[in-house]
Coordinates of C-alpha atoms in Angstrom, one line a residue:
Chain A
M291 CA -33.4 -0.6 -46.4
A292 CA -36.4 -2.0 -48.2
R293 CA -38.3 -2.4 -44.9
Y294 CA -41.2 -0.1 -44.3
V295 CA -40.5 2.5 -41.7
S296 CA -43.6 4.2 -40.1
E297 CA -43.9 7.9 -39.8
A298 CA -43.9 7.5 -36.0
V299 CA -40.5 5.8 -36.1
I300 CA -39.1 8.5 -38.5
R301 CA -40.3 11.2 -36.1
R302 CA -38.4 9.5 -33.2
L303 CA -35.1 9.1 -35.1
P304 CA -33.8 12.7 -34.5
G305 CA -34.5 12.2 -30.8
Y306 CA -32.3 9.1 -30.8
Y307 CA -29.7 10.9 -32.8
R308 CA -29.6 13.9 -30.5
H309 CA -29.5 11.7 -27.4
L310 CA -26.8 9.4 -28.7
R311 CA -24.7 12.4 -29.7
E312 CA -24.9 13.6 -26.1
L313 CA -24.0 10.2 -24.8
E314 CA -21.0 10.1 -27.1
A315 CA -19.9 13.6 -26.0
A316 CA -20.2 12.4 -22.4
G317 CA -17.8 9.5 -23.2
V318 CA -20.4 6.7 -23.0
V319 CA -19.2 3.8 -25.2
S320 CA -22.1 1.4 -25.1
I321 CA -25.6 1.4 -23.7
S322 CA -28.3 -1.1 -23.1
S323 CA -31.8 -0.7 -24.5
R324 CA -33.0 -0.6 -20.9
D325 CA -30.8 2.4 -20.0
L326 CA -31.5 4.1 -23.3
G327 CA -35.2 3.5 -22.7
E328 CA -35.1 4.9 -19.2
Q329 CA -33.2 8.0 -20.3
M330 CA -35.6 8.6 -23.2
H331 CA -38.8 7.8 -21.3
Q332 CA -39.6 4.8 -23.5
T333 CA -39.8 1.0 -22.9
P334 CA -36.8 -1.1 -23.8
S335 CA -39.0 -3.1 -26.2
Q336 CA -40.0 0.1 -28.0
I337 CA -36.3 1.1 -28.3
R338 CA -35.4 -2.4 -29.6
Q339 CA -38.3 -2.4 -32.1
D340 CA -37.3 1.1 -33.4
I341 CA -33.7 0.2 -33.8
N342 CA -34.5 -3.2 -35.4
C343 CA -36.3 -1.3 -38.2
F344 CA -32.8 -0.4 -39.5
G345 CA -31.3 -3.9 -39.2
G346 CA -29.0 -5.7 -36.8
F347 CA -27.6 -3.4 -34.1
G348 CA -26.3 -4.7 -30.8
R349 CA -26.6 -8.2 -29.5
Q350 CA -28.9 -9.3 -26.7
G351 CA -27.1 -8.6 -23.5
Y352 CA -24.3 -6.5 -25.0
G353 CA -26.0 -3.2 -25.6
Y354 CA -25.5 -0.8 -28.4
N355 CA -22.2 0.8 -29.4
V356 CA -23.1 4.5 -29.0
S357 CA -20.9 5.9 -31.8
E358 CA -21.8 3.2 -34.3
L359 CA -25.5 3.6 -33.6
K360 CA -25.3 7.4 -33.8
E361 CA -23.4 7.2 -37.1
R362 CA -25.9 4.7 -38.5
I363 CA -28.9 6.8 -37.5
G364 CA -27.2 9.8 -38.9
E365 CA -26.8 8.0 -42.2
I366 CA -30.4 6.9 -42.2
L367 CA -31.4 10.5 -41.6
G368 CA -29.3 11.5 -44.6
L369 CA -27.0 13.6 -42.4
D370 CA -23.9 12.1 -44.0
Q371 CA -24.8 14.3 -47.0
P372 CA -24.4 18.1 -46.8
H373 CA -27.5 20.1 -47.6
R374 CA -27.7 23.5 -49.3
M375 CA -30.7 25.6 -48.3
I376 CA -32.3 28.9 -49.2
I377 CA -34.8 30.8 -47.0
L378 CA -37.8 32.5 -48.5
G379 CA -38.8 35.4 -46.2
A380 CA -36.4 37.5 -44.1
G381 CA -39.0 38.1 -41.4
S382 CA -38.6 37.0 -37.8
I383 CA -38.9 33.3 -38.5
G384 CA -36.5 33.4 -41.4
S385 CA -34.1 35.4 -39.3
A386 CA -34.3 32.8 -36.5
I387 CA -33.7 29.9 -38.9
V388 CA -30.6 31.6 -40.5
R389 CA -29.2 32.2 -37.0
Y390 CA -30.0 28.7 -35.6
P391 CA -26.7 27.6 -34.2
T392 CA -26.7 23.8 -34.8
F393 CA -27.8 23.7 -38.5
P394 CA -24.3 24.4 -40.0
M395 CA -22.7 21.7 -37.9
E396 CA -25.4 19.2 -38.9
G397 CA -24.5 19.9 -42.6
F398 CA -27.3 22.3 -43.4
R399 CA -25.8 25.4 -45.0
T400 CA -27.9 28.4 -45.9
L401 CA -26.8 30.0 -49.1
A402 CA -29.2 32.9 -49.4
V403 CA -32.3 34.5 -48.1
F404 CA -35.0 36.0 -50.5
D405 CA -37.4 38.8 -49.6
S406 CA -39.6 41.3 -51.4
A407 CA -39.0 44.3 -49.0
P408 CA -36.7 46.8 -50.7
E409 CA -35.1 47.8 -47.4
K410 CA -34.0 44.2 -46.8
I411 CA -32.7 43.4 -50.2
G412 CA -28.9 43.8 -50.4
T413 CA -28.4 43.4 -46.7
E414 CA -27.1 40.4 -44.8
L415 CA -28.6 38.2 -42.1
A416 CA -25.9 36.5 -40.0
G417 CA -23.5 36.8 -42.9
V418 CA -26.0 35.4 -45.4
P419 CA -27.0 37.7 -48.3
V420 CA -30.6 38.8 -48.7
Y421 CA -31.6 38.9 -52.4
S422 CA -34.8 40.1 -54.1
V423 CA -37.3 37.3 -54.7
D424 CA -37.2 38.5 -58.3
A425 CA -33.8 36.9 -58.5
L426 CA -35.0 33.5 -57.2
E427 CA -35.2 31.6 -60.6
D428 CA -31.8 33.0 -61.7
F429 CA -30.2 31.9 -58.5
L430 CA -31.7 28.4 -58.7
R431 CA -30.3 28.1 -62.3
R432 CA -26.8 29.0 -61.1
E433 CA -26.7 27.2 -57.7
T434 CA -27.4 23.7 -56.5
V435 CA -30.0 24.0 -53.7
D436 CA -31.5 21.0 -52.0
I437 CA -34.0 22.6 -49.5
A438 CA -36.1 25.7 -49.6
V439 CA -37.3 27.0 -46.2
L440 CA -40.6 28.7 -46.6
C441 CA -41.0 31.6 -44.1
V442 CA -43.2 33.9 -46.1
P443 CA -46.6 35.2 -44.8
R444 CA -49.4 32.7 -45.2
D445 CA -51.0 34.5 -48.1
A446 CA -47.8 34.4 -50.1
A447 CA -47.0 30.8 -49.3
Q448 CA -48.7 28.8 -52.0
A449 CA -47.6 31.2 -54.8
T450 CA -44.0 31.0 -53.5
L451 CA -44.2 27.2 -53.3
D452 CA -45.4 27.1 -56.9
R453 CA -42.5 29.2 -58.1
L454 CA -40.0 27.0 -56.2
V455 CA -41.5 23.8 -57.6
A456 CA -41.5 25.2 -61.1
A457 CA -37.8 26.1 -60.6
G458 CA -37.0 22.5 -59.7
I459 CA -37.0 22.6 -55.8
T460 CA -38.1 19.2 -54.5
A461 CA -37.8 19.6 -50.7
V462 CA -39.5 22.3 -48.6
W463 CA -39.4 23.0 -44.9
N464 CA -42.6 25.0 -44.4
F465 CA -43.3 27.5 -41.6
A466 CA -46.3 29.2 -43.2
P467 CA -49.5 28.3 -41.3
V468 CA -51.3 26.9 -44.3
D469 CA -51.8 23.5 -45.9
L470 CA -49.9 23.7 -49.2
V471 CA -50.9 22.0 -52.4
Y472 CA -48.1 20.3 -54.3
P473 CA -47.3 17.1 -56.3
P474 CA -46.6 14.6 -53.6
D475 CA -44.6 12.3 -55.8
E476 CA -42.2 15.1 -56.8
V477 CA -42.0 17.3 -53.7
V478 CA -41.3 16.5 -50.1
V479 CA -42.7 19.0 -47.6
V480 CA -42.3 19.0 -43.8
N481 CA -44.4 21.5 -42.0
V482 CA -43.7 23.3 -38.8
H483 CA -47.0 24.8 -37.9
L484 CA -46.1 26.7 -34.7
S485 CA -49.6 27.6 -33.9
D486 CA -50.6 24.0 -34.1
T487 CA -48.1 22.9 -31.5
L488 CA -49.2 25.7 -29.2
Q489 CA -52.8 24.5 -29.6
V490 CA -51.7 21.0 -28.7
L491 CA -50.2 22.5 -25.5
S492 CA -53.5 24.3 -24.9
Y493 CA -55.3 20.9 -25.4
K494 CA -53.1 19.2 -22.9
M495 CA -53.6 22.0 -20.4
A496 CA -57.4 21.8 -20.8
H497 CA -57.4 18.0 -20.5
R498 CA -54.8 17.6 -17.8
G499 CA -55.1 14.3 -15.9
E500 CA -57.9 13.0 -18.1
A501 CA -56.0 10.1 -19.8
Chain B
M25 CA -65.2 13.8 -22.8
A26 CA -64.2 10.7 -20.9
R27 CA -63.2 8.9 -24.1
Y28 CA -59.5 8.3 -24.7
V29 CA -58.1 10.5 -27.4
S30 CA -54.9 9.3 -29.0
E31 CA -51.9 11.6 -29.4
A32 CA -52.2 11.2 -33.2
V33 CA -55.8 12.6 -33.1
I34 CA -54.7 15.5 -30.8
R35 CA -52.0 16.4 -33.3
R36 CA -54.5 16.5 -36.1
L37 CA -57.0 18.7 -34.3
P38 CA -55.2 22.1 -35.0
G39 CA -55.2 21.2 -38.7
Y40 CA -59.0 20.7 -38.6
Y41 CA -59.4 23.9 -36.7
R42 CA -57.3 25.9 -39.2
H43 CA -59.0 24.4 -42.2
L44 CA -62.5 24.9 -40.8
R45 CA -61.7 28.5 -40.0
E46 CA -60.7 29.0 -43.6
L47 CA -63.9 27.4 -44.8
E48 CA -65.9 29.6 -42.5
A49 CA -64.1 32.7 -43.7
A50 CA -64.9 31.6 -47.3
G51 CA -68.6 31.4 -46.4
V52 CA -68.9 27.6 -46.5
V53 CA -71.8 26.6 -44.2
S54 CA -71.6 22.8 -44.2
I55 CA -69.3 20.2 -45.6
S56 CA -69.3 16.4 -46.0
S57 CA -66.7 14.2 -44.6
R58 CA -65.8 13.3 -48.2
D59 CA -65.1 16.9 -49.3
L60 CA -63.3 17.7 -46.0
G61 CA -61.2 14.5 -46.5
E62 CA -60.4 15.5 -50.1
Q63 CA -59.3 19.0 -49.0
M64 CA -57.3 17.7 -46.1
H65 CA -55.8 14.7 -48.0
Q66 CA -57.4 12.2 -45.7
T67 CA -60.0 9.4 -46.2
P68 CA -63.6 10.3 -45.2
S69 CA -63.5 7.4 -42.7
Q70 CA -60.5 8.9 -41.0
I71 CA -62.3 12.2 -40.8
R72 CA -65.4 10.7 -39.4
Q73 CA -63.4 8.6 -36.9
D74 CA -61.5 11.6 -35.7
I75 CA -64.6 13.8 -35.3
N76 CA -66.5 11.0 -33.6
C77 CA -63.8 11.0 -30.8
F78 CA -65.5 14.1 -29.6
G79 CA -69.1 13.0 -29.8
G80 CA -72.0 13.3 -32.2
F81 CA -71.4 15.8 -34.9
G82 CA -73.3 15.8 -38.2
R83 CA -75.6 13.1 -39.4
Q84 CA -74.9 10.6 -42.1
G85 CA -75.6 12.3 -45.4
Y86 CA -76.0 15.8 -44.0
G87 CA -72.4 16.8 -43.5
Y88 CA -71.0 18.9 -40.7
N89 CA -71.9 22.5 -39.9
V90 CA -68.6 24.3 -40.4
S91 CA -69.0 27.0 -37.7
E92 CA -70.3 24.6 -35.1
L93 CA -67.6 22.0 -35.7
K94 CA -64.9 24.8 -35.7
E95 CA -66.3 26.1 -32.4
R96 CA -66.4 22.7 -30.9
I97 CA -62.9 21.8 -31.9
G98 CA -61.7 25.2 -30.6
E99 CA -63.3 24.4 -27.2
I100 CA -61.7 20.9 -27.2
L101 CA -58.4 22.6 -27.9
G102 CA -59.0 25.0 -25.0
L103 CA -59.0 28.0 -27.3
D104 CA -62.2 29.3 -25.6
Q105 CA -60.0 30.2 -22.7
P106 CA -57.5 33.1 -23.0
H107 CA -53.9 32.1 -22.3
R108 CA -51.2 34.3 -20.7
M109 CA -47.7 33.6 -21.7
I110 CA -44.1 34.6 -20.8
I111 CA -41.1 34.0 -23.0
L112 CA -37.8 33.0 -21.6
G113 CA -35.0 34.1 -23.9
A114 CA -35.0 37.3 -26.1
G115 CA -32.9 35.7 -28.8
S116 CA -34.0 35.1 -32.4
I117 CA -36.5 32.3 -31.6
G118 CA -38.0 34.3 -28.7
S119 CA -38.3 37.4 -30.9
A120 CA -40.0 35.3 -33.6
I121 CA -42.5 34.0 -31.1
V122 CA -43.4 37.4 -29.6
R123 CA -43.9 38.7 -33.2
Y124 CA -45.9 35.7 -34.4
P125 CA -49.0 37.4 -35.9
T126 CA -51.8 34.9 -35.1
F127 CA -51.2 34.1 -31.4
P128 CA -53.0 37.1 -30.0
M129 CA -56.1 36.5 -32.1
E130 CA -56.1 32.9 -30.9
G131 CA -56.1 34.1 -27.3
F132 CA -52.4 33.7 -26.6
R133 CA -51.1 36.9 -25.0
T134 CA -47.5 37.4 -24.2
L135 CA -47.0 39.5 -21.0
A136 CA -43.3 39.6 -20.8
V137 CA -39.9 38.3 -22.1
F138 CA -37.1 37.4 -19.8
D139 CA -33.4 37.5 -20.6
S140 CA -30.0 37.6 -18.9
A141 CA -28.2 40.0 -21.4
P142 CA -27.9 43.5 -19.8
E143 CA -28.3 45.2 -23.2
K144 CA -31.7 43.6 -23.7
I145 CA -33.1 44.1 -20.2
G146 CA -35.4 47.2 -20.1
T147 CA -36.1 47.2 -23.9
E148 CA -39.2 46.0 -25.6
L149 CA -39.9 43.3 -28.2
A150 CA -42.9 44.2 -30.4
G151 CA -44.3 46.2 -27.5
V152 CA -43.6 43.5 -24.9
P153 CA -41.2 44.4 -22.1
V154 CA -38.0 42.5 -21.6
Y155 CA -37.1 41.9 -18.0
S156 CA -34.1 40.5 -16.2
V157 CA -34.5 36.8 -15.6
D158 CA -33.6 37.7 -11.9
A159 CA -37.1 39.2 -11.7
L160 CA -38.8 36.0 -12.9
E161 CA -40.0 34.7 -9.5
D162 CA -41.3 38.1 -8.5
F163 CA -43.2 38.5 -11.7
L164 CA -44.8 35.0 -11.3
R165 CA -45.9 35.9 -7.8
R166 CA -47.6 39.1 -9.0
E167 CA -49.1 37.9 -12.3
T168 CA -51.1 35.0 -13.5
V169 CA -49.2 33.1 -16.2
D170 CA -50.4 29.9 -17.9
I171 CA -47.6 29.1 -20.3
A172 CA -43.9 29.6 -20.3
V173 CA -42.2 29.5 -23.7
L174 CA -38.6 28.3 -23.3
C175 CA -36.3 29.9 -25.9
V176 CA -33.1 29.9 -24.0
P177 CA -29.9 28.2 -25.2
R178 CA -29.8 24.4 -24.7
D179 CA -27.3 24.5 -21.8
A180 CA -29.6 26.9 -19.9
A181 CA -32.8 25.0 -20.6
Q182 CA -33.0 22.5 -17.8
A183 CA -32.1 25.0 -15.1
T184 CA -34.6 27.5 -16.4
L185 CA -37.3 24.8 -16.5
D186 CA -36.5 23.9 -12.9
R187 CA -37.0 27.5 -11.8
L188 CA -40.2 27.8 -13.7
V189 CA -41.6 24.6 -12.2
A190 CA -40.5 25.7 -8.7
A191 CA -42.3 29.0 -9.3
G192 CA -45.5 27.2 -10.1
I193 CA -45.5 27.1 -13.9
T194 CA -47.3 23.9 -15.2
A195 CA -47.3 24.3 -19.0
V196 CA -44.2 24.8 -21.1
W197 CA -43.7 25.3 -24.8
N198 CA -40.1 24.3 -25.3
F199 CA -37.9 25.3 -28.2
A200 CA -34.5 24.3 -26.7
P201 CA -33.1 21.3 -28.5
V202 CA -32.9 19.1 -25.4
D203 CA -35.0 16.5 -23.7
L204 CA -36.1 18.1 -20.5
V205 CA -36.7 16.3 -17.2
Y206 CA -39.8 17.3 -15.3
P207 CA -42.6 15.8 -13.1
P208 CA -45.0 14.6 -15.9
D209 CA -48.0 14.5 -13.5
E210 CA -47.5 18.2 -12.7
V211 CA -46.1 19.8 -15.8
V212 CA -47.2 19.6 -19.5
V213 CA -44.4 20.2 -22.0
V214 CA -44.8 20.4 -25.8
N215 CA -41.5 20.5 -27.7
V216 CA -40.7 22.2 -30.9
H217 CA -37.3 20.7 -31.8
L218 CA -36.6 22.5 -35.1
S219 CA -33.6 20.5 -35.8
D220 CA -35.6 17.3 -35.5
T221 CA -38.1 18.4 -38.1
L222 CA -35.3 19.4 -40.5
Q223 CA -33.8 16.0 -40.0
V224 CA -37.1 14.4 -40.8
L225 CA -37.1 16.4 -44.1
S226 CA -33.5 15.1 -44.7
Y227 CA -34.7 11.5 -44.1
K228 CA -37.6 11.9 -46.5
M229 CA -35.2 13.4 -49.1
A230 CA -32.8 10.4 -48.7
H231 CA -35.6 7.8 -48.9
R232 CA -37.7 9.4 -51.6
G233 CA -40.0 7.0 -53.3
E234 CA -39.1 4.1 -51.1
A235 CA -42.3 3.6 -49.3

């Protein structure tokens, strides 16, 4: 896949994957771009354009094979590979992530949670052990970890990221409300700034009906 | 502000707001688009273009007044108005939202949490009462609520949204991993599909160095 795929298309892929999985579960075998567009509140040409980014699916007038397209989008998303995660921070966000029901079935397995609070160390969260953050580097030398989930308070986020990067972590899912500094050629970071999305909602409430 | 503001610009606004607040806290009085761009990993022309969407700030060569720009972006985001929220679902995501430290200082106040589990009803989450979801409509008749935060399991999400909309709620922050159906002219929905953002990370890991 040498073709350039825009950030906007990448962001839409999980929505397609989710929707196709639901169609598959409902027993739908094939679907037209028109029906898919209607269901996903997009134009058929948008759908066709997105899907064409990944090469020849479906034929004009025949629609897409739901299972095939779902599998292919899953592959493109890297979901055919299992992922091994650790969570930094056993607070309420870290706890919510470790308990999130669909991650294991999508191949995202959480190996350990790290925290600095003595009362949390040695406990378990949803069956996942909570270790001292002092043991982080040792753990990363022993275990293969693909993804670190950063759920520490904002003031600890950059220092924790620096430790993770120094220990060889190259993919970070960040929940700390801060713009992290990292070597962009070596490390991939995807941010979930909850406060930002709530502010987007506030914007849309304030500007209702304007556009 | 009659000018059309694109979704992409709207999504960037909270990042500006967050960054300007940090600059203000650090005592920075004014900043050039070049410095702001460098700090935010954007080109100066992107910065100027974004900020121009909201009318005349700063003058060529003088930079932006940090506090003024922060205030203005806060107003545009609707943060000059307090917001009253309820949370549907006292599970781990709902608990994380009610405990999120910065929402109250950004004017987002959580009045109540609603759940259907008998053992949760009558308890408190971080000082916020948990009521039976049976009491939802009564509560909404008595209290002014701007935002409903949907943290119920995916199979309950659409039915809960329908109840909220029928009871007059017009802004929803949705954490359920499902594409909700609602009247788009009446209701504003912003989704946080956690699984989607994790899949975007997986995509970027799988396609590292390609673009």
